[in-house]
XYZ file of C-alpha atoms in Angstrom:
476
model
C 89.533 22.412 116.138
C 86.083 20.881 116.497
C 82.982 22.730 115.285
C 79.335 21.656 115.659
C 77.697 19.833 112.766
C 75.728 22.239 110.552
C 71.935 22.163 110.650
C 70.605 19.972 107.838
C 67.351 21.963 107.891
C 69.156 25.290 107.353
C 71.330 23.839 104.585
C 68.242 22.516 102.818
C 66.582 25.951 102.988
C 69.529 27.878 101.534
C 67.669 28.962 98.374
C 64.710 30.228 100.398
C 66.945 32.042 102.904
C 68.849 33.818 100.117
C 65.604 34.695 98.338
C 64.145 36.258 101.468
C 67.354 38.197 102.162
C 67.310 39.589 98.625
C 63.720 40.727 99.127
C 64.946 43.665 101.252
C 68.678 43.944 100.437
C 70.252 45.215 97.203
C 71.449 42.369 94.992
C 75.139 43.237 95.570
C 74.608 42.961 99.342
C 73.938 39.212 99.287
C 76.630 36.700 98.282
C 75.734 33.033 97.896
C 77.984 31.812 95.078
C 80.342 29.231 96.681
C 83.262 30.646 94.694
C 82.662 34.059 96.305
C 81.751 32.959 99.820
C 85.196 31.329 100.065
C 86.604 34.815 100.649
C 84.843 34.677 104.032
C 85.796 31.124 105.028
C 88.281 32.247 107.683
C 89.766 35.233 109.436
C 93.420 35.765 110.427
C 93.399 32.356 112.154
C 93.699 30.888 108.681
C 94.553 27.346 109.804
C 90.816 26.685 110.055
C 88.371 27.323 107.221
C 84.714 26.766 106.424
C 82.742 28.548 103.721
C 79.480 30.046 105.043
C 75.971 29.463 103.753
C 75.835 33.080 102.526
C 77.263 36.525 103.203
C 75.342 39.772 103.663
C 76.938 43.203 103.442
C 74.393 45.721 104.762
C 74.853 49.478 104.486
C 72.581 50.679 107.300
C 71.524 49.729 110.811
C 68.011 49.122 109.486
C 69.360 46.568 107.003
C 71.324 44.836 109.771
C 68.157 44.661 111.883
C 66.175 43.192 108.993
C 68.848 40.529 108.351
C 68.968 39.488 111.988
C 65.194 39.469 112.312
C 64.860 37.120 109.331
C 67.646 34.796 110.506
C 66.081 34.682 113.953
C 62.710 33.729 112.495
C 64.244 30.990 110.323
C 66.683 29.691 112.945
C 69.777 30.583 110.891
C 73.100 31.066 112.768
C 74.803 34.442 112.202
C 78.517 35.244 112.432
C 79.263 38.996 112.717
C 82.407 40.116 110.878
C 84.296 43.394 111.032
C 87.393 43.225 108.839
C 88.257 39.574 109.409
C 91.549 40.298 111.196
C 90.757 38.184 114.286
C 93.669 35.984 115.345
C 91.423 33.767 117.464
C 88.902 32.615 114.859
C 86.279 35.024 116.173
C 84.631 35.444 112.783
C 85.144 31.953 111.343
C 81.766 30.725 110.052
C 80.064 27.368 109.985
C 78.534 25.859 106.839
C 74.998 26.761 107.967
C 75.806 30.349 109.006
C 75.191 33.701 107.386
C 78.211 35.979 107.733
C 77.089 39.539 108.449
C 79.921 41.820 107.315
C 80.086 45.483 108.280
C 82.737 46.626 105.788
C 80.322 48.902 103.910
C 79.247 50.706 107.085
C 82.253 53.010 107.354
C 80.978 56.585 107.599
C 81.867 59.249 110.152
C 78.489 60.314 111.558
C 79.432 63.077 113.989
C 82.495 64.820 115.425
C 82.190 66.960 118.560
C 85.529 68.477 119.579
C 84.007 70.484 122.435
C 82.762 67.289 124.081
C 85.640 65.153 122.838
C 83.900 62.383 120.938
C 83.449 61.000 117.444
C 80.557 58.807 116.304
C 81.299 56.369 113.491
C 79.770 53.379 111.800
C 81.362 50.232 113.172
C 82.823 49.024 109.869
C 85.235 51.954 109.804
C 88.878 50.995 110.208
C 90.705 51.884 113.402
C 93.380 54.039 111.781
C 90.876 55.997 109.678
C 89.164 57.219 112.852
C 92.296 59.143 113.737
C 92.653 60.023 110.046
C 89.338 61.861 110.190
C 90.392 64.144 113.053
C 94.180 64.395 113.085
C 94.088 67.490 110.875
C 92.451 69.304 113.788
C 95.032 68.027 116.264
C 93.094 65.072 117.711
C 93.492 61.281 117.772
C 91.800 58.025 118.828
C 94.069 56.218 121.284
C 93.681 52.406 120.868
C 96.174 51.327 118.198
C 96.309 47.554 117.586
C 99.034 46.378 115.218
C 96.361 45.665 112.593
C 94.954 49.202 112.870
C 95.355 49.844 109.139
C 92.860 47.047 108.415
C 90.893 46.156 111.549
C 87.404 47.555 112.085
C 85.973 49.320 115.111
C 83.311 46.588 115.350
C 86.000 43.949 115.865
C 87.908 46.209 118.264
C 84.779 46.446 120.413
C 84.083 42.723 120.112
C 87.557 41.767 121.335
C 88.299 44.841 123.511
C 91.445 45.523 121.479
C 94.429 47.416 122.845
C 97.702 48.327 121.203
C 101.141 49.707 121.887
C 99.856 52.879 123.549
C 97.247 51.244 125.795
C 99.627 51.416 128.772
C 98.794 55.104 129.176
C 95.478 55.478 127.378
C 93.773 52.164 128.061
C 92.187 49.616 125.749
C 88.937 49.918 123.777
C 86.656 49.740 126.829
C 88.423 52.794 128.290
C 87.781 54.784 125.117
C 84.280 53.594 124.223
C 81.395 55.865 125.224
C 78.407 54.292 123.520
C 77.162 51.871 120.864
C 74.176 51.182 118.680
C 73.535 47.453 119.100
C 71.179 45.273 117.082
C 70.009 42.151 118.904
C 69.453 38.781 117.220
C 65.736 39.523 117.302
C 66.314 42.648 115.186
C 65.785 45.156 117.985
C 67.928 48.314 117.798
C 69.264 49.360 121.205
C 71.218 52.493 122.161
C 73.698 51.867 124.982
C 75.724 54.640 126.611
C 76.481 57.840 124.747
C 78.693 60.924 124.808
C 78.200 61.391 128.560
C 80.906 59.693 130.585
C 78.509 58.214 133.156
C 75.346 56.951 131.506
C 72.660 55.894 133.989
C 71.536 52.364 134.735
C 73.403 49.087 134.408
C 76.833 49.081 132.787
C 75.650 47.287 129.659
C 78.415 48.955 127.664
C 80.958 47.095 129.777
C 79.122 43.846 129.025
C 79.021 44.448 125.264
C 82.680 45.488 124.911
C 84.657 42.266 124.720
C 81.607 40.033 124.171
C 82.957 38.692 120.842
C 79.740 39.079 118.852
C 77.820 36.868 121.302
C 75.209 39.422 122.363
C 74.424 41.527 119.304
C 75.877 43.336 116.304
C 77.400 46.766 116.947
C 76.622 49.061 114.006
C 77.666 52.455 115.402
C 80.144 53.531 118.080
C 80.743 56.730 120.030
C 84.440 56.981 120.819
C 86.467 59.217 123.100
C 88.986 61.381 121.238
C 92.044 63.126 122.695
C 94.237 66.075 121.850
C 97.518 65.105 120.256
C 100.398 65.366 122.746
C 102.805 68.273 122.576
C 105.611 65.893 121.727
C 106.757 62.268 121.994
C 110.133 60.542 121.985
C 111.034 56.831 122.019
C 114.185 55.171 123.309
C 115.511 51.769 122.326
C 117.202 49.707 125.044
C 119.068 46.468 124.245
C 119.661 43.700 126.797
C 121.672 40.513 127.124
C 118.663 38.282 127.929
C 114.866 38.183 127.889
C 114.741 37.889 131.653
C 116.824 41.034 132.181
C 114.622 43.010 129.793
C 111.532 41.748 131.643
C 113.037 42.778 134.983
C 113.682 46.273 133.599
C 110.014 46.592 132.600
C 108.901 45.544 136.082
C 111.251 48.111 137.666
C 109.974 50.932 135.429
C 106.362 50.221 136.393
C 107.303 49.710 140.050
C 108.930 53.155 140.080
C 105.585 54.762 139.228
C 106.668 55.936 135.794
C 103.921 55.808 133.160
C 105.361 55.913 129.645
C 102.901 55.931 126.777
C 104.293 52.570 125.597
C 106.750 49.824 126.569
C 107.224 47.237 123.811
C 109.359 44.082 123.946
C 111.102 42.126 121.172
C 113.472 39.166 121.499
C 116.252 37.910 119.215
C 114.120 35.879 116.769
C 111.917 38.922 116.187
C 114.862 41.317 116.028
C 116.576 39.191 113.394
C 113.396 38.805 111.354
C 112.619 42.518 111.346
C 116.189 43.441 110.479
C 116.074 41.137 107.458
C 112.666 42.537 106.516
C 112.894 46.302 107.004
C 116.491 47.103 108.144
C 115.450 49.200 111.133
C 119.020 49.267 112.476
C 118.386 47.416 115.721
C 121.360 46.357 117.881
C 122.681 42.788 118.010
C 121.206 41.693 121.346
C 119.003 39.048 122.927
C 116.094 41.382 123.707
C 115.153 45.022 123.376
C 112.601 47.429 124.756
C 111.047 50.399 122.993
C 109.899 52.898 125.595
C 108.085 56.062 124.513
C 107.310 59.086 126.648
C 105.232 62.088 125.667
C 104.369 65.579 126.877
C 106.315 68.824 126.961
C 110.075 68.743 126.301
C 110.698 69.085 130.034
C 108.325 66.233 130.903
C 109.862 63.955 128.300
C 113.393 64.741 129.470
C 112.497 64.035 133.108
C 110.798 60.702 132.356
C 113.536 59.489 130.024
C 116.147 60.464 132.597
C 114.467 58.255 135.186
C 114.126 55.412 132.689
C 117.813 55.681 131.812
C 118.717 55.388 135.500
C 116.600 52.255 135.891
C 117.872 50.698 132.661
C 121.493 51.360 133.614
C 121.012 49.152 136.658
C 120.355 46.252 134.256
C 123.566 46.739 132.276
C 121.991 47.436 128.848
C 123.821 46.542 125.651
C 122.640 49.826 124.148
C 120.517 52.841 125.101
C 119.477 54.789 122.012
C 117.345 57.921 122.315
C 115.680 59.284 119.174
C 117.083 62.694 118.288
C 114.749 63.452 115.383
C 111.356 62.402 113.975
C 113.197 60.245 111.432
C 115.094 58.365 114.163
C 111.843 57.904 116.087
C 110.199 56.352 113.021
C 113.115 53.939 112.591
C 112.911 52.835 116.211
C 109.229 52.021 115.724
C 109.682 50.592 112.215
C 110.801 47.142 113.300
C 108.112 46.810 115.986
C 105.348 47.819 113.590
C 106.707 45.349 111.010
C 107.284 42.453 113.419
C 104.227 40.310 112.721
C 104.686 40.487 108.968
C 108.430 39.969 109.234
C 108.035 36.816 111.318
C 106.264 35.206 108.378
C 109.711 34.744 106.831
C 110.436 32.119 109.475
C 107.419 29.960 108.638
C 103.839 29.503 109.756
C 103.147 30.777 113.244
C 100.489 30.917 115.914
C 100.177 34.207 117.820
C 98.925 34.005 121.409
C 97.974 36.879 123.710
C 97.863 35.649 127.288
C 98.295 38.460 129.809
C 100.268 38.332 133.068
C 101.234 40.573 135.990
C 104.238 42.674 134.959
C 106.151 41.421 138.001
C 105.978 37.889 136.556
C 107.617 38.823 133.227
C 111.150 37.517 133.984
C 109.915 34.132 135.199
C 107.344 33.686 132.412
C 109.850 34.599 129.697
C 112.299 32.076 131.119
C 109.601 29.409 131.288
C 108.468 30.091 127.701
C 112.063 29.422 126.629
C 111.981 26.114 128.493
C 108.629 25.163 126.940
C 110.037 25.995 123.505
C 112.927 23.583 124.033
C 110.605 20.891 125.434
C 108.375 20.969 122.339
C 111.161 21.598 119.836
C 109.461 24.642 118.280
C 110.982 28.125 118.095
C 109.194 31.030 119.792
C 109.544 34.715 119.031
C 108.313 37.152 121.683
C 106.998 40.575 120.692
C 104.452 42.186 122.985
C 103.041 45.089 124.975
C 105.315 44.722 127.973
C 103.979 47.635 130.001
C 100.712 45.886 130.797
C 101.963 42.308 130.523
C 100.076 41.524 127.296
C 102.218 38.681 125.919
C 102.370 37.830 122.200
C 104.505 34.687 121.839
C 104.725 33.618 118.185
C 105.175 29.842 117.891
C 106.891 28.932 114.610
C 105.896 25.689 112.889
C 105.540 24.123 109.445
C 101.915 23.481 108.485
C 103.091 21.141 105.716
C 104.632 18.711 108.215
C 101.973 16.304 109.539
C 101.388 16.760 113.250
C 103.230 20.087 113.623
C 100.095 22.202 113.825
C 98.715 19.995 116.585
C 102.091 20.132 118.365
C 102.019 23.927 118.087
C 98.522 24.054 119.578
C 99.543 21.852 122.515
C 102.540 24.067 123.142
C 100.353 27.176 122.955
C 97.999 25.656 125.505
C 100.905 25.149 127.917
C 101.933 28.806 127.568
C 98.380 30.031 128.164
C 98.002 27.758 131.206
C 101.233 29.287 132.521
C 99.763 32.780 132.121
C 96.728 31.799 134.202
C 98.885 30.054 136.834
C 100.862 33.246 137.561
C 97.697 35.301 138.065
C 97.018 36.357 134.477
C 94.377 35.451 131.925
C 93.952 33.638 128.616
C 93.558 36.723 126.434
C 94.417 40.387 126.612
C 92.958 41.667 123.345
C 92.628 38.950 120.680
C 89.647 37.286 122.302
C 88.809 33.653 122.968
C 87.089 32.757 119.683
C 87.690 29.112 118.841
C 91.439 29.239 119.529
C 91.165 29.391 123.344
C 87.599 28.099 123.691
C 88.606 24.748 125.150
C 90.915 26.402 127.690
C 88.168 28.453 129.333
C 87.867 25.830 132.076
C 91.496 26.548 133.019
C 90.590 30.103 134.017
C 86.919 29.804 134.968
C 85.016 27.489 137.299
C 81.745 25.897 136.094
C 79.751 28.489 138.060
C 81.650 31.312 136.321
C 80.912 29.909 132.870
C 77.267 29.383 133.791
C 76.957 33.042 134.834
C 78.482 34.177 131.537
C 76.199 31.926 129.498
C 73.140 33.220 131.353
C 74.008 36.699 130.119
C 73.997 35.367 126.552
C 70.663 33.658 127.269
C 69.146 37.095 127.895
C 70.438 38.722 124.717
C 70.278 35.683 122.394
C 67.918 33.008 123.795
C 68.188 30.785 120.702
C 72.001 30.965 120.741
C 72.261 31.889 117.054
C 74.954 34.598 117.295
C 78.524 33.254 117.094
C 77.342 30.334 119.186
C 80.295 27.967 118.649
C 82.796 30.460 120.046
C 84.109 31.348 123.530
C 82.440 28.543 125.525
C 83.630 24.914 125.333
C 81.259 22.970 123.098
C 80.383 20.399 125.752
C 79.559 23.202 128.215
C 77.267 25.062 125.813
C 75.787 21.992 124.055
C 72.366 22.038 125.730
C 71.864 25.711 124.938
C 73.016 25.473 121.328
C 70.812 22.428 120.790
């Protein structure tokens, strides 16, 4: 994966840059020892690594603004970092970059139950947002699989979703406002607790911008009352295509479960070996969860059973207790870790129309055989957010490159059927060179002109999202 050559001028000024950063930051907030900066050399796309020039760990918005202002003055690239869980290389640095980490900015600033919002610092982890309010019967809806570790800043940067986004939406549907610091060090308030802030929809521009426009230091998030009840069912099928057809029929019928999750045999076998969830021996399974009052749940699950029966399921298992519900979800929640038993893997997240699921799943199987690499499918089926896991051996010369070529074919397929390159992981460096598959030159130019406004010197995460040859003149 190509990255631009680092600036010789910036590298030569490292001592001065660190000295000036330490002039206004506590000593423990600046890391420049090469042995320590290695901890920030990659994110969850660990196949690519590069230690940064330095790392700063500010504790306040004012400190973030001061860091960015200095780097802007000295022409130093900055890579924002939440928790480093990006699967697309969104927070991978370059050798001349300062990584700006938000991990120490993790406070709850305000909770307003009457107006249904919580305001937090953006370094707070996703799951701990709900943890701060669940005692009062509330929750924050977006729930990516990495929610125990991932930060709200990264969720906003990539517009993260999760298993329950089918009903509640992804981050952009639950984000009310942000405090954004521009590369010039200006602090900007965008949106707020009101649902319809006046003016341009800048919040919609910032959410999903992958750290290209500014650094989000605070976020106002919509919170919801916990449902009266919830119940999952597990449905086993004889093939991936049949399971995909069942998903399409559920959505076509107008039923809106809170979640529809898909797993195929490689994932089922891996999770069974890992956590013994008790899944059936089948080619594919769906986990469908409905919530509401007992009567609402019973009605929805009854309709889902009727639809599933038309696809001749291997098994239809309805949770009869909280313990059974936890076991149904156990394997799905453990899937990404469990798949590590099979070898190294690349996780993609192309998104497709739900109606295309049967055909795309069949074609992914064909692509797998063509390239000779195994694929495990585990994904948010209700909104077509695919997560094919391509298994390879990084120790075998050429296999990583083969895996990347195969991944590119799968992502091109997603675009061909009317979908897109990414549903929630972002473009980063992983999909950067595929942007021309989805977007015409005029589209990319329009997107880059937005970055020109926020970051005229192109110092924020500049080697990400846009193909290097397309952005070369601006980065230069």
